[in-house]
Structure formats: C-alpha cells, structure tokens
XYZ file of C-alpha atoms in Angstrom:
694
model
C -0.214 -0.074 -0.205
C 1.157 3.578 -0.354
C -0.161 7.189 -0.164
C -0.887 8.731 -3.254
C 1.865 11.756 -3.623
C 1.246 15.174 -5.537
C 3.409 16.455 -8.263
C 6.279 18.911 -7.299
C 4.054 21.505 -9.512
C 1.548 21.614 -6.658
C 4.357 21.896 -4.074
C 5.293 25.146 -6.374
C 2.001 26.208 -6.221
C 1.714 25.844 -2.431
C 4.326 27.886 -1.949
C 3.139 30.461 -4.194
C -0.109 30.821 -2.587
C 1.305 31.210 1.093
C 3.880 33.801 0.347
C 7.396 34.290 1.777
C 7.109 35.281 5.497
C 5.315 37.146 8.193
C 3.799 35.836 11.671
C 1.952 32.530 11.132
C -0.893 33.393 13.051
C -1.543 36.802 12.187
C -5.460 37.454 10.947
C -4.039 38.870 7.426
C -3.764 35.186 6.269
C -6.577 33.764 8.283
C -8.407 30.952 6.511
C -7.055 31.296 3.094
C -7.823 27.992 1.794
C -8.448 27.145 -1.555
C -8.683 24.172 -4.124
C -4.783 23.972 -4.824
C -3.763 24.531 -1.264
C -6.149 21.655 -0.215
C -4.704 19.524 -3.474
C -1.272 20.261 -1.858
C -2.200 19.107 1.646
C 0.387 16.760 2.085
C 2.795 19.269 1.362
C 1.384 21.387 4.122
C 1.780 18.508 6.648
C 1.831 21.084 9.616
C -1.935 22.129 8.731
C -5.173 20.822 9.473
C -7.288 22.400 6.731
C -10.429 20.169 6.594
C -12.025 17.988 9.001
C -10.446 14.738 7.679
C -7.135 16.842 7.174
C -7.369 15.848 3.596
C -9.909 15.384 0.815
C -9.779 11.480 1.237
C -10.671 11.919 4.940
C -7.588 9.587 5.959
C -7.208 11.489 9.455
C -3.284 10.447 8.706
C -0.883 13.056 9.813
C 2.803 12.864 7.830
C 4.423 14.491 11.132
C 6.704 12.320 13.241
C 8.512 15.206 15.274
C 6.362 13.440 17.999
C 7.009 9.352 17.496
C 6.765 6.311 19.424
C 10.241 6.920 20.734
C 9.345 10.326 22.397
C 5.535 10.384 23.061
C 6.145 9.740 26.719
C 7.550 13.453 26.786
C 3.998 14.674 25.685
C 2.615 16.890 28.005
C -0.202 19.724 28.410
C 0.828 22.984 27.030
C -2.405 24.951 27.237
C -6.359 24.548 27.339
C -9.281 26.829 26.999
C -12.385 26.071 29.116
C -15.405 25.748 26.630
C -18.233 27.953 28.369
C -20.988 25.256 27.545
C -21.937 21.627 29.369
C -22.815 19.397 26.531
C -20.930 16.912 24.424
C -18.155 18.103 22.261
C -17.774 16.262 19.131
C -16.168 18.576 16.394
C -12.878 18.350 14.755
C -10.776 21.579 15.120
C -9.410 23.143 11.863
C -5.610 24.631 12.209
C -4.618 27.158 9.499
C -1.585 29.116 9.584
C -1.453 28.975 13.519
C -5.141 29.810 13.972
C -7.571 27.003 15.204
C -11.194 27.060 14.715
C -13.421 25.141 16.685
C -17.087 24.362 17.012
C -18.963 23.375 20.270
C -22.056 22.186 21.133
C -25.161 24.769 20.297
C -23.145 25.378 17.225
C -21.065 27.973 18.548
C -17.742 28.866 16.690
C -14.746 30.445 17.902
C -11.136 31.151 16.881
C -8.153 30.409 18.921
C -4.397 31.137 19.083
C -3.589 27.172 18.252
C -0.306 27.260 20.372
C -1.911 28.733 23.264
C -5.464 28.377 23.061
C -6.200 32.146 23.464
C -9.710 32.995 22.544
C -9.338 35.431 19.337
C -13.164 35.687 18.659
C -16.488 33.796 19.374
C -19.698 33.576 17.392
C -22.862 32.250 18.939
C -25.691 31.716 16.556
C -28.413 31.319 19.141
C -30.053 27.846 18.412
C -31.319 26.894 21.709
C -34.875 26.745 20.668
C -34.100 24.240 18.005
C -32.783 21.590 20.766
C -36.515 20.278 20.660
C -35.937 19.058 17.244
C -32.754 17.118 17.725
C -32.405 13.563 18.472
C -29.274 13.509 20.225
C -28.151 16.827 21.825
C -27.046 20.069 20.170
C -24.045 18.751 19.299
C -21.619 19.974 16.321
C -18.792 18.109 14.325
C -16.828 21.225 12.683
C -16.521 23.832 10.491
C -15.009 24.210 7.045
C -12.717 26.941 5.804
C -12.313 28.802 2.381
C -10.873 31.752 1.295
C -11.012 33.894 4.517
C -14.601 32.439 5.370
C -15.624 29.940 8.179
C -18.512 28.083 7.228
C -20.732 26.099 10.087
C -24.158 24.231 9.847
C -25.919 25.208 12.743
C -28.687 23.226 14.728
C -31.615 25.002 13.548
C -30.629 24.249 9.716
C -28.955 27.492 8.768
C -25.599 27.569 6.785
C -23.769 30.321 7.775
C -20.453 31.937 6.435
C -18.354 33.998 9.005
C -15.376 36.415 8.603
C -12.407 34.385 9.611
C -10.768 37.270 10.843
C -13.496 38.677 13.237
C -16.388 36.089 13.553
C -18.930 38.167 12.186
C -21.754 36.937 9.582
C -20.935 37.555 6.112
C -24.018 35.637 4.586
C -26.764 32.807 5.991
C -28.798 30.466 4.133
C -31.608 28.674 5.632
C -31.036 25.310 4.361
C -34.287 23.122 5.608
C -38.018 23.715 6.040
C -38.346 25.431 9.482
C -41.890 23.915 10.130
C -40.292 20.290 9.835
C -37.717 18.961 12.441
C -34.733 19.209 10.625
C -31.247 19.816 12.580
C -27.377 20.158 11.658
C -24.702 18.822 13.339
C -22.361 17.615 10.875
C -19.550 19.528 9.179
C -19.595 21.031 6.002
C -17.055 20.315 3.237
C -15.742 22.888 0.748
C -15.351 21.241 -2.802
C -14.356 23.610 -6.140
C -15.862 26.827 -4.807
C -18.884 24.778 -3.448
C -19.687 24.087 0.345
C -21.672 21.056 1.090
C -24.127 20.218 3.992
C -26.736 17.689 4.724
C -28.940 17.559 7.709
C -30.381 15.078 10.318
C -33.935 14.374 11.527
C -34.593 11.095 10.092
C -36.661 9.836 13.226
C -38.831 12.897 13.107
C -40.745 12.639 9.820
C -38.129 14.399 7.352
C -36.937 13.350 3.956
C -33.264 13.644 3.404
C -31.046 15.405 1.227
C -27.456 17.134 0.482
C -27.078 20.411 -0.927
C -24.487 22.656 -2.407
C -24.119 26.549 -2.084
C -21.887 29.361 -3.717
C -18.949 30.133 -1.095
C -19.162 33.613 -2.052
C -23.049 34.215 -1.792
C -25.102 31.326 -0.048
C -26.764 30.680 -3.201
C -27.725 27.192 -3.878
C -26.308 25.430 -6.974
C -27.782 21.997 -6.591
C -29.439 19.764 -4.169
C -29.825 15.872 -4.401
C -32.648 14.247 -2.462
C -31.841 10.542 -1.075
C -35.270 9.211 -1.095
C -38.201 9.951 -3.814
C -40.949 12.152 -3.613
C -44.709 11.166 -3.356
C -45.544 9.460 -6.569
C -46.772 11.813 -9.493
C -44.717 14.862 -7.947
C -41.149 16.107 -8.572
C -38.739 18.546 -6.852
C -36.965 20.232 -9.750
C -33.848 19.019 -8.459
C -30.667 17.252 -10.032
C -31.786 14.068 -8.350
C -35.295 13.757 -9.780
C -34.227 11.618 -12.881
C -32.648 8.756 -10.539
C -35.052 8.947 -7.945
C -37.894 8.105 -10.834
C -36.170 5.580 -12.766
C -34.001 3.670 -9.785
C -35.338 4.573 -6.182
C -39.276 4.794 -6.390
C -39.663 1.306 -7.583
C -38.077 0.486 -4.388
C -40.759 2.130 -2.062
C -44.037 0.877 -1.116
C -47.092 1.929 0.454
C -47.787 5.580 1.420
C -43.907 6.070 2.499
C -44.107 9.777 1.618
C -46.526 10.107 4.644
C -43.775 9.276 7.003
C -40.831 11.157 5.542
C -38.674 8.382 4.670
C -35.628 9.502 6.633
C -32.138 8.864 4.454
C -30.677 12.059 5.940
C -26.768 12.822 5.062
C -25.894 14.047 8.410
C -22.268 13.661 8.874
C -19.779 11.890 6.744
C -18.599 12.979 3.276
C -15.270 12.377 1.149
C -14.096 13.912 -2.057
C -11.880 12.451 -4.788
C -10.619 15.278 -7.184
C -8.992 13.279 -9.637
C -12.625 11.464 -10.529
C -14.544 14.713 -9.404
C -16.826 12.409 -7.341
C -18.300 13.430 -3.850
C -19.407 10.571 -1.688
C -22.104 10.779 0.643
C -23.053 8.468 3.460
C -27.124 8.142 3.772
C -28.736 7.387 6.930
C -31.428 5.244 8.432
C -35.110 5.200 7.201
C -37.942 7.168 8.888
C -39.564 5.526 10.805
C -36.824 2.833 11.310
C -39.453 0.058 11.163
C -39.751 -1.015 7.561
C -43.026 -2.508 7.749
C -44.563 0.963 8.833
C -42.618 3.111 6.292
C -42.987 0.615 3.164
C -45.298 -2.178 3.984
C -42.408 -4.352 4.834
C -41.269 -4.627 1.245
C -38.169 -3.030 -1.191
C -35.048 -2.075 -0.856
C -35.747 1.619 0.092
C -33.080 3.469 -2.260
C -31.187 5.228 -1.148
C -31.398 5.051 2.866
C -28.147 3.230 4.097
C -26.362 3.597 1.135
C -22.882 5.270 -0.273
C -23.732 7.620 -3.518
C -21.286 9.140 -5.552
C -22.290 12.279 -6.857
C -20.701 14.565 -9.581
C -19.143 17.220 -7.406
C -19.703 20.217 -9.532
C -23.476 19.208 -10.649
C -24.891 16.679 -7.989
C -25.453 14.435 -10.687
C -26.068 10.834 -9.541
C -22.899 8.393 -10.499
C -23.200 5.403 -8.752
C -24.315 3.828 -5.261
C -23.599 1.079 -3.070
C -26.543 0.058 -0.230
C -25.087 -1.465 2.685
C -28.674 -2.608 4.349
C -31.385 -2.917 1.765
C -34.456 -2.416 3.394
C -33.083 -0.578 6.116
C -35.049 -1.357 9.529
C -32.480 -1.128 12.517
C -31.283 2.147 12.331
C -28.181 1.148 10.557
C -27.360 4.327 8.600
C -24.194 4.587 6.315
C -23.365 7.752 7.569
C -20.129 6.529 9.336
C -16.568 8.009 8.174
C -15.700 7.111 4.716
C -11.546 7.013 3.746
C -10.237 7.133 0.409
C -6.897 5.111 -0.187
C -4.858 3.099 -2.622
C -5.065 -0.506 -1.303
C -3.925 -3.657 -2.907
C -7.029 -6.245 -3.998
C -6.131 -9.523 -5.649
C -2.896 -8.418 -6.354
C -3.556 -5.105 -8.042
C -3.422 -1.767 -6.447
C -7.089 -0.290 -6.404
C -8.470 3.108 -5.894
C -11.060 2.567 -3.199
C -13.631 3.849 -0.721
C -13.652 1.973 2.655
C -16.505 2.277 5.519
C -17.329 0.378 8.339
C -20.933 1.589 9.292
C -23.381 0.877 11.754
C -24.112 -2.795 10.623
C -20.706 -4.367 11.331
C -19.236 -5.063 8.101
C -15.778 -3.684 6.728
C -16.187 -2.466 3.115
C -13.970 -1.701 0.504
C -15.469 -0.603 -2.766
C -14.030 0.420 -5.909
C -14.294 4.409 -5.444
C -14.485 4.961 -9.449
C -17.180 2.123 -10.520
C -18.871 1.150 -6.689
C -17.782 -2.422 -6.989
C -17.996 -3.955 -3.823
C -14.147 -5.747 -3.388
C -14.964 -7.031 0.135
C -16.989 -7.105 3.414
C -16.325 -8.835 6.154
C -17.905 -8.713 9.764
C -15.365 -6.824 12.551
C -17.810 -7.598 15.048
C -19.987 -10.548 16.241
C -23.572 -10.070 14.882
C -27.003 -12.004 15.289
C -28.656 -9.967 12.156
C -26.796 -11.708 9.225
C -24.192 -14.636 8.479
C -22.437 -12.628 5.639
C -22.523 -10.530 2.804
C -23.097 -12.589 -0.724
C -20.315 -11.102 -3.235
C -22.379 -11.974 -6.143
C -24.914 -9.809 -5.209
C -23.169 -7.491 -2.618
C -26.423 -8.271 -0.453
C -26.203 -9.159 3.169
C -27.300 -12.569 4.284
C -30.231 -11.716 6.646
C -31.322 -13.857 9.532
C -35.183 -14.042 8.877
C -35.649 -13.544 12.652
C -34.056 -10.049 12.667
C -37.364 -8.852 10.814
C -39.123 -8.585 13.873
C -41.890 -6.857 12.455
C -42.566 -9.863 9.989
C -42.287 -12.470 13.199
C -44.016 -10.614 15.498
C -41.192 -12.033 17.673
C -38.905 -9.741 19.632
C -35.281 -10.126 18.428
C -31.828 -9.751 19.913
C -30.194 -7.348 17.685
C -26.394 -7.240 17.520
C -24.872 -4.850 16.361
C -27.611 -2.705 17.568
C -28.652 0.587 15.825
C -26.589 2.401 18.467
C -23.879 0.816 16.131
C -20.945 -1.384 15.699
C -19.165 1.694 14.897
C -21.021 5.217 15.022
C -20.140 8.721 14.169
C -16.717 8.666 15.986
C -14.290 9.201 12.903
C -11.957 6.013 12.201
C -8.459 6.783 10.410
C -6.105 4.909 8.278
C -2.477 4.732 7.592
C -0.985 4.158 4.452
C 2.444 3.251 6.161
C 1.104 0.726 8.197
C -1.937 -0.280 6.049
C -4.432 -0.318 8.830
C -7.591 1.388 9.588
C -8.313 2.138 13.206
C -11.845 1.828 14.231
C -13.615 3.066 17.717
C -15.781 -0.171 17.794
C -18.654 -0.824 20.312
C -20.793 -3.663 21.112
C -24.289 -2.858 22.547
C -26.857 -5.464 22.206
C -30.696 -4.370 22.218
C -33.734 -6.098 21.698
C -36.328 -5.123 19.301
C -39.824 -5.677 19.639
C -42.853 -4.929 16.730
C -44.740 -1.970 18.038
C -46.460 -1.146 14.676
C -49.808 0.113 16.059
C -48.241 2.711 18.677
C -50.054 6.002 17.793
C -47.558 8.354 16.014
C -49.719 11.020 15.741
C -48.916 14.491 14.220
C -46.636 15.594 16.877
C -43.439 16.596 14.911
C -41.144 16.038 17.835
C -42.252 12.680 18.239
C -39.619 9.991 18.338
C -40.642 8.145 15.127
C -39.142 4.607 15.171
C -42.367 2.437 15.569
C -41.119 -0.151 17.689
C -40.037 -0.715 21.155
C -36.673 -1.370 22.834
C -36.424 -4.031 25.333
C -33.509 -4.220 27.838
C -31.316 -7.018 27.262
C -30.249 -9.501 29.912
C -27.434 -8.115 32.127
C -25.324 -11.120 31.079
C -24.590 -9.963 27.662
C -21.699 -8.283 26.819
C -21.685 -4.574 26.782
C -18.268 -2.764 25.604
C -15.957 -1.078 23.381
C -12.510 -1.363 22.008
C -9.816 0.381 19.704
C -9.532 -2.106 16.603
C -6.526 -2.028 14.013
C -8.109 -3.485 10.957
C -6.075 -5.027 7.866
C -8.695 -3.899 4.476
C -6.289 -6.280 2.238
C -6.229 -9.145 4.764
C -9.708 -8.413 5.900
C -9.220 -8.996 9.691
C -8.472 -7.403 12.924
C -4.616 -7.144 13.636
C -4.806 -6.101 17.140
C -7.240 -4.525 19.756
C -7.232 -2.477 23.058
C -10.382 -3.159 25.138
C -12.035 -0.329 27.017
C -14.313 -0.628 30.001
C -17.320 1.257 28.072
C -18.984 1.181 24.583
C -18.328 5.352 23.803
C -14.997 6.167 23.121
C -13.307 8.586 20.885
C -12.531 9.051 17.175
C -8.768 8.329 16.285
C -5.748 9.957 14.647
C -2.585 8.319 13.106
C 0.379 9.532 12.453
C 3.782 8.935 10.441
C 5.435 8.731 14.174
C 3.848 5.442 14.258
C 1.112 6.577 16.824
C -2.395 6.239 17.284
C -4.170 8.827 19.372
C -7.573 7.945 20.737
C -9.736 9.361 23.661
C -11.830 7.286 25.730
C -15.090 7.654 27.655
C -13.520 7.281 31.094
C -11.910 10.563 30.417
C -8.149 9.203 29.261
C -6.575 10.998 26.275
C -4.230 7.921 25.048
C -1.315 7.332 22.401
C -0.590 3.787 21.118
C 2.168 2.214 19.041
C 0.372 2.095 15.274
C 1.866 -1.294 14.377
C 1.261 -3.578 17.586
C -1.201 -1.645 19.630
C 1.093 -1.270 22.568
C -0.135 1.636 25.157
C 2.725 4.204 25.010
C 1.348 7.428 26.970
C -1.843 8.656 28.629
C -3.210 11.862 29.908
C -6.321 12.313 32.519
C -8.443 14.650 30.885
C -11.011 15.095 33.564
C -13.911 14.232 31.409
C -15.183 11.647 28.677
C -13.940 12.292 25.079
C -15.779 11.260 22.151
C -14.249 13.850 19.459
C -11.250 13.118 17.267
C -7.685 14.445 17.751
C -5.741 16.522 15.184
C -2.109 17.251 15.102
C -0.213 20.430 13.461
C 2.862 22.418 13.823
C 3.583 26.116 14.465
C 6.916 27.812 14.139
C 8.319 24.253 13.920
C 6.676 22.835 16.939
C 4.425 19.923 16.698
C 1.505 19.956 18.490
C -1.732 17.409 19.271
C -5.147 19.048 20.241
C -8.705 17.796 20.675
C -11.799 18.514 21.932
C -12.943 16.776 25.519
C -16.461 16.950 26.504
C -18.764 13.806 27.320
C -21.918 13.731 25.600
C -24.004 12.530 22.552
C -26.643 9.907 22.283
C -25.041 7.156 23.708
C -23.899 9.072 26.445
C -27.404 10.497 27.479
C -28.498 6.761 27.090
C -25.668 5.543 29.099
C -25.143 8.182 31.405
C -22.594 7.647 34.107
C -22.304 3.768 32.906
C -20.165 4.610 30.069
C -18.310 7.306 30.736
C -17.551 10.325 33.049
C -18.707 13.922 32.867
C -16.518 16.630 33.636
C -15.398 20.310 32.570
C -15.530 20.932 28.926
C -11.911 21.779 27.382
C -9.807 22.586 24.146
C -6.621 20.424 25.236
C -3.248 21.201 23.393
C -0.269 18.971 23.759
C 3.215 19.423 23.138
C 6.564 17.476 23.646
C 7.740 18.739 27.483
C 4.578 20.938 27.611
C 4.332 22.840 31.196
C 0.424 23.602 31.729
C -1.550 21.826 34.763
C -5.372 21.506 34.725
C -7.125 22.693 37.613
C -8.363 20.448 40.377
C -11.760 18.566 39.549
C -14.492 19.845 41.217
C -16.703 17.292 42.648
C -20.035 17.827 43.372
C -21.682 15.637 46.338
C -24.702 14.984 48.015
C -27.359 17.044 45.723
C -30.301 17.785 47.508
C -33.574 15.848 46.107
C -36.676 18.644 46.447
C -39.597 18.127 48.712
C -42.451 17.245 46.749
C -45.714 17.366 48.393
C -48.209 15.886 45.625
C -47.894 13.129 43.518
C -50.171 11.284 41.001
C -51.140 7.588 40.844
C -49.006 4.766 39.488
C -51.019 4.429 36.439
C -49.848 7.958 35.756
C -46.186 6.853 36.309
C -46.700 4.552 33.537
C -47.817 6.995 31.042
C -45.328 9.525 32.060
C -42.717 7.357 31.763
C -43.410 6.403 28.151
C -43.612 10.302 27.279
C -40.292 10.979 29.257
C -38.623 8.058 26.953
C -40.271 9.406 23.943
C -39.635 13.251 24.360
C -37.220 13.750 27.174
C -34.718 10.754 27.301
C -32.559 12.260 24.539
C -31.442 15.418 26.692
C -31.802 14.343 30.226
C -31.230 10.518 29.953
C -32.726 7.007 29.947
C -34.780 6.538 32.864
C -34.421 10.181 34.237
C -30.684 9.849 34.998
C -28.523 12.502 33.314
C -25.104 11.158 34.026
C -24.037 14.677 34.765
C -24.172 16.304 31.155
C -27.352 18.059 31.888
C -29.303 18.819 34.702
C -30.757 15.836 36.411
C -34.250 16.364 36.458
C -34.675 14.182 39.796
C -32.724 17.172 41.609
C -34.658 19.965 40.000
C -36.335 22.588 42.062
C -38.886 22.785 39.358
C -40.212 19.632 40.269
C -41.538 20.727 43.702
C -44.999 21.843 42.632
C -46.852 21.428 39.435
C -47.127 25.410 38.727
C -43.180 25.449 38.728
C -43.058 22.358 36.637
C -45.495 23.751 34.156
C -43.823 27.070 33.772
C -40.537 25.243 32.731
C -42.029 22.605 30.387
C -44.993 24.317 28.988
C -44.208 27.950 29.199
C -40.457 27.871 28.479
C -39.484 29.680 31.458
C -35.827 28.319 30.790
C -35.843 28.689 27.151
C -32.524 31.162 27.342
C -30.875 28.072 28.874
C -32.053 25.586 25.898
C -34.956 24.085 27.852
C -37.629 24.609 25.013
C -41.230 24.564 25.541
C -43.366 21.604 24.967
C -46.790 23.379 24.278
C -47.165 22.601 21.002
C -46.240 18.906 21.503
C -47.642 17.829 24.942
C -51.120 18.703 26.715
C -51.306 19.833 30.290
C -51.931 16.848 31.363
C -49.276 14.993 29.584
C -46.602 16.982 30.845
C -48.324 16.341 34.476
C -47.539 12.632 33.424
C -44.166 13.346 32.943
C -43.466 15.227 36.266
C -45.146 11.984 37.869
C -42.882 9.608 36.517
C -39.813 11.790 37.334
C -41.126 12.604 40.886
C -41.248 8.905 41.256
C -37.886 8.785 40.212
C -36.737 11.142 42.639
C -38.680 9.562 45.437
C -36.685 6.449 44.800
C -33.521 7.967 44.888
C -34.393 10.139 48.056
C -35.261 6.599 50.036
C -31.863 4.995 49.084
C -29.738 7.956 49.989
C-alpha cells in the first residue's frame, strides 16, 4: 500500500500561495484556503485545513516530530475552558497558526493554535432548536475557504463567517423550518461549493444534501436521497435517478412518514474523478413494516452514493443494508485510499458503518471488493459477494415474525459517528468499535400522531439480559487481509475518534476521560493523560513555528452518553486541550459535586400516571436528560430539579418555556397540560426512589 503523492508542480503552487514570511498566526492570512492548497495538503503537513485533514478523509498526518520513541514526553501545553456543558464532537481546523472550533449549540470560535487564547467567538443562538434534535445540540466542525469559516447550525442555517472577526458574511436557511430538521455535521468545501446535509430521520423528514456558492450562499444543486410522493417531482438534479431507480424500491404511502435518509455526517471527495461521496442515513420511521409495507430496498437509505461534485448528478451507489429497519445508517466516516486487491492496486473507498461490516469499494465504479464482519452479529451471516447483499437472519425482521429479536450490533452501531483513521504506512484502519446488544420488539400499532417531535421509530426497545457483553475497543483492521490485527479493550462502549501519524502513533480518547497514544503497528500503550471528562471527538496534529502539537475537544455527550449516563463514561469540565513535547500546563483540580438535595415533593399522581409519564418521558425527554431520568451529569438531572417541587413551577418550565434561554424549549405544541403532568409524575417517582436510597 502507498499514499498517493502530488506532483512537484503542486508544491510550487503551494509556496506561491502562502507567500514568503510574516507571523504565521496573523489574521491577514486567516483561513486562506482554496482548491490548490487543499490538493497540496500533504506538502503542508503542518496544517489541518479540513475535517479529515485531506479530501480523502484519512485522518493521517505525515508529521513525525512526536513519535513512538518520545511520545512519553508529551504533556499539556495549554487549554481553553469551553463555556458550555454538553458533548464536544468537533474536529478542530488549523490554518497558519489559527485554530477554528465549533462546540455544542453550534458556537464557533477562533484560537491561537499554540496557547488556546480566544480570538473571537460567534454564537448563532439555536437553543430553541434543541427540541428537534435526536441526540443533543452537538456540532462536528467547520470548514474554511478563502477567508471564510462555514458552519451548519442546529436550526438548519448554513452560515459563512469572516475568519478575521467571526462576523456573519451571509447565511442561508437550508431546511423547511416547519419540519424537524437539524444540522450537526461538518460542511465540506469542494470547487467553490460548500456542501451540507442535515439530520432528523427519526422525526418525519426526507433527507437530502445541498451545495451552495461559497461567496453568496446561493443554492447551486440539491440531491434528495429518497423519492417524492408519486406524481410529484422536486425540480432538482436527483429527479431522474429517483424516478427511474429509487421509486420502484418503495411501497405503501412512504411519503406520509417522510422516509428518512438524511445525510447527517460523513462525506469524502476524489478530485481526480470529481466525485463527492455521501453517506446516507436510516429510514424514517425505522420500522420498514410501517415505512414501506415491509417491502423493497428503499433506495438510497443506508447507502454510499457517488455524485458529480460540480453538478450533484448521480454516478453510482452501494447500499450497505437494503430495506433498512434497524437504524443501520451508512453515515459513518468514509476513507479514500490506494490498497491492494487480488494482487492489484485499487483506488478504493472504505467504510465501517453501524451494521458491523467493513466494506472496501472501488471508488470509481462502486464495485464491492470485500465485506467482512468486524464485530459479532446476529442479524446477518455474511455478505453475498455475487450480489453485494447481506445474508439476513429472517428472525431479524421482527415486524414480520412478531417476535422480539436480540440485535447485535444494534442501531447504536458497531461503529458510530466517531471518525476512524487510516495509515498508508501501516496499511491499517483504526476503528472505535462498540458492542451494545438491544432487543427490538414490533410496536407498529403505537399511535404516532402529528406531533412533529415524536421520536418516530415504530417499535419498542427491550432491555437485554444483564449478562450480555457490553463494551468497546480500538481495533486495528487490515483491509487487504480483511481481519483485525490488534485491539485495545475499554471498560465502556462510547469512546473517541482516532488520529494516526507517521510517528507510528494512534491517538484516541476514552469515555472514561483518558487521552491515549498507542504504537500504530502493535497497539502497545505508550502514553496517557487524564482529561477529567469523557472524550468522544477525534484529535488532530499540526505545527506552529517548528513545534508539533496535538489537540482535541474534550467533553462528554451525544446520544450514547445520554442513554448510558455514568455507566459509559465520566462527565467533567469541557475543554480544548493542546499538547506538545515537554508542555508545562496543569489542569485545575477537579470539582466534585456530592450529596445533591432532592426537592421536597408534596403532591404525587398514581402509578398508572407514572407509567404513562414514563412512556412520554422516554419519547420526548430521554434524548437530553437521560434514559430512566438519569442524566449522567451531562445536563441537569431532573430528579434534583427545584422545578419538580410543584405542578405550577413544572408547567412554567416545560409548557411555558421559562428556561428557554438555557436551551430548555417549551413543549406546549407537543404535549398537553395533562401529559406534562404525567411526565412530572414519572420524574417525581424517580426522585422519591432516589431519596429513599440515600
């Protein structure tokens, strides 16, 4: 295997672009990134100019000043306290000594990449959009281009900021505000177009990806991933392929439910082929028996789709999970590389999506080259290489059998959004793997109604037996031999994305709050740092004035953190952490909160109301405040809330929006007063159980 190198001409172009001197972190040159500079990114090994460092999204750095022989001397050099409390998922961008980050609530800031010093901060004020989000107000990063910083924000706007001061240059609303669309993914900039998708597959929306002019914000093209209602068209570039190829794979009144298929995270770009690769999400609702009468492949759900970057025209697709019904989206990180296949070097796309298979695909034609399970699984016994389709266990279609099914990997994913990386030097991919079995039970008769923020899955989750293994590990995967080479186990399933370097190092954070470095060849542990909070984001590395730095966003959150609470990780102070050899900074001592006071609760509804309240809580509240009313320290634990003490104060918050400025949206349009009281009865019950066990 080898990494494709660019020509000497590209190197000359690079030097002509960056000029001949001056302070590397002056704002005069901030975010001066264009096509030629990104194409020559390997010659600018000290920068991190896009979310995956290069268009191929390998998250591999050629830097080796920090290596397996001296990484033990790596230490904290500086840090910045992030003034928000929820999960940190973004990959920082570094251009000429300036770092650009996004945090929860879609806040963007610029920093000195050596000291972490805040240079500017922009808050788009999206707290009212939290109610539309499945998994918290997370944001996975920004893009930079010709002096602008682009961010997709939670309420569906795409905003261009002036890189010198953080002031908006333009903004475009990319979604229908009357539907439950959100944006949490990082934009990509390709050939003067900024490309962004959206989320909301669980809330009755229809997915698409759009490209906008970098200078004006004007939409250039849009590609829908699922067909429109029969007899209707969108007037977009996706119309022909949806009508001819996708529509015949859908059945029933699928458009009533939205269909899903949101493009909420991963993309990659091949400049030689001018192909943009998008990963498409799950169906909406998940249950195909409801969504499409239990029939059809439902294109382009759970698919990798190649589009002509300039026009958005369809070129090819590969569907990882036909007839998707388990939340097996294909939005996980996609990596472009040159690897050997049957004795020949092939230009490939690699992905390890939620369904548990590691795919190697010819990136020009979409031909499947290999598909191998990287985790134990119950839903499938393999992939038929003649057809490219998984060989399903019939019992996995729980809506057909009427029987509960123990699914592994579950919809929580064998690999979730946390980015994997690939080293052309070791030939290995480094995957944050997780194992979380879940029992699925058909619940097709559950009333879904018109409440747009109802989590729309159309089945029930049943807690699996406690003896089933739950955990996570870092896997080094050989895509040529199609096997795991080594692994490092973790106590919990929710851990950070990975970075691999030419110094023979793999970096990853853990849910337990450690930032770690391993030998990329063997998996031997070489270095660790106590970050004081769980880590889910991926690290980066870069140079400023000859020194190599490693940086990451530390902060515990996201859907699995909410679901698992303190079982899966630790919650502490959110920070941007910056490391270098022989760094001299020390984190402040941890603040420990103990013995919180349970409010005095006088009134209490009956057990039947508690049960109804529990059902409403899990549907509307658990994605932020935690399953079974246990937050894990990420957001306020409602069992300790003073607003729980009376119906009046509870209604003031949940119905009237008394805390909307803090991100607690009003649910007046989603829940009746009686339903809000039922939710309170459930939380009161949980608080009373807590107070009796203290």
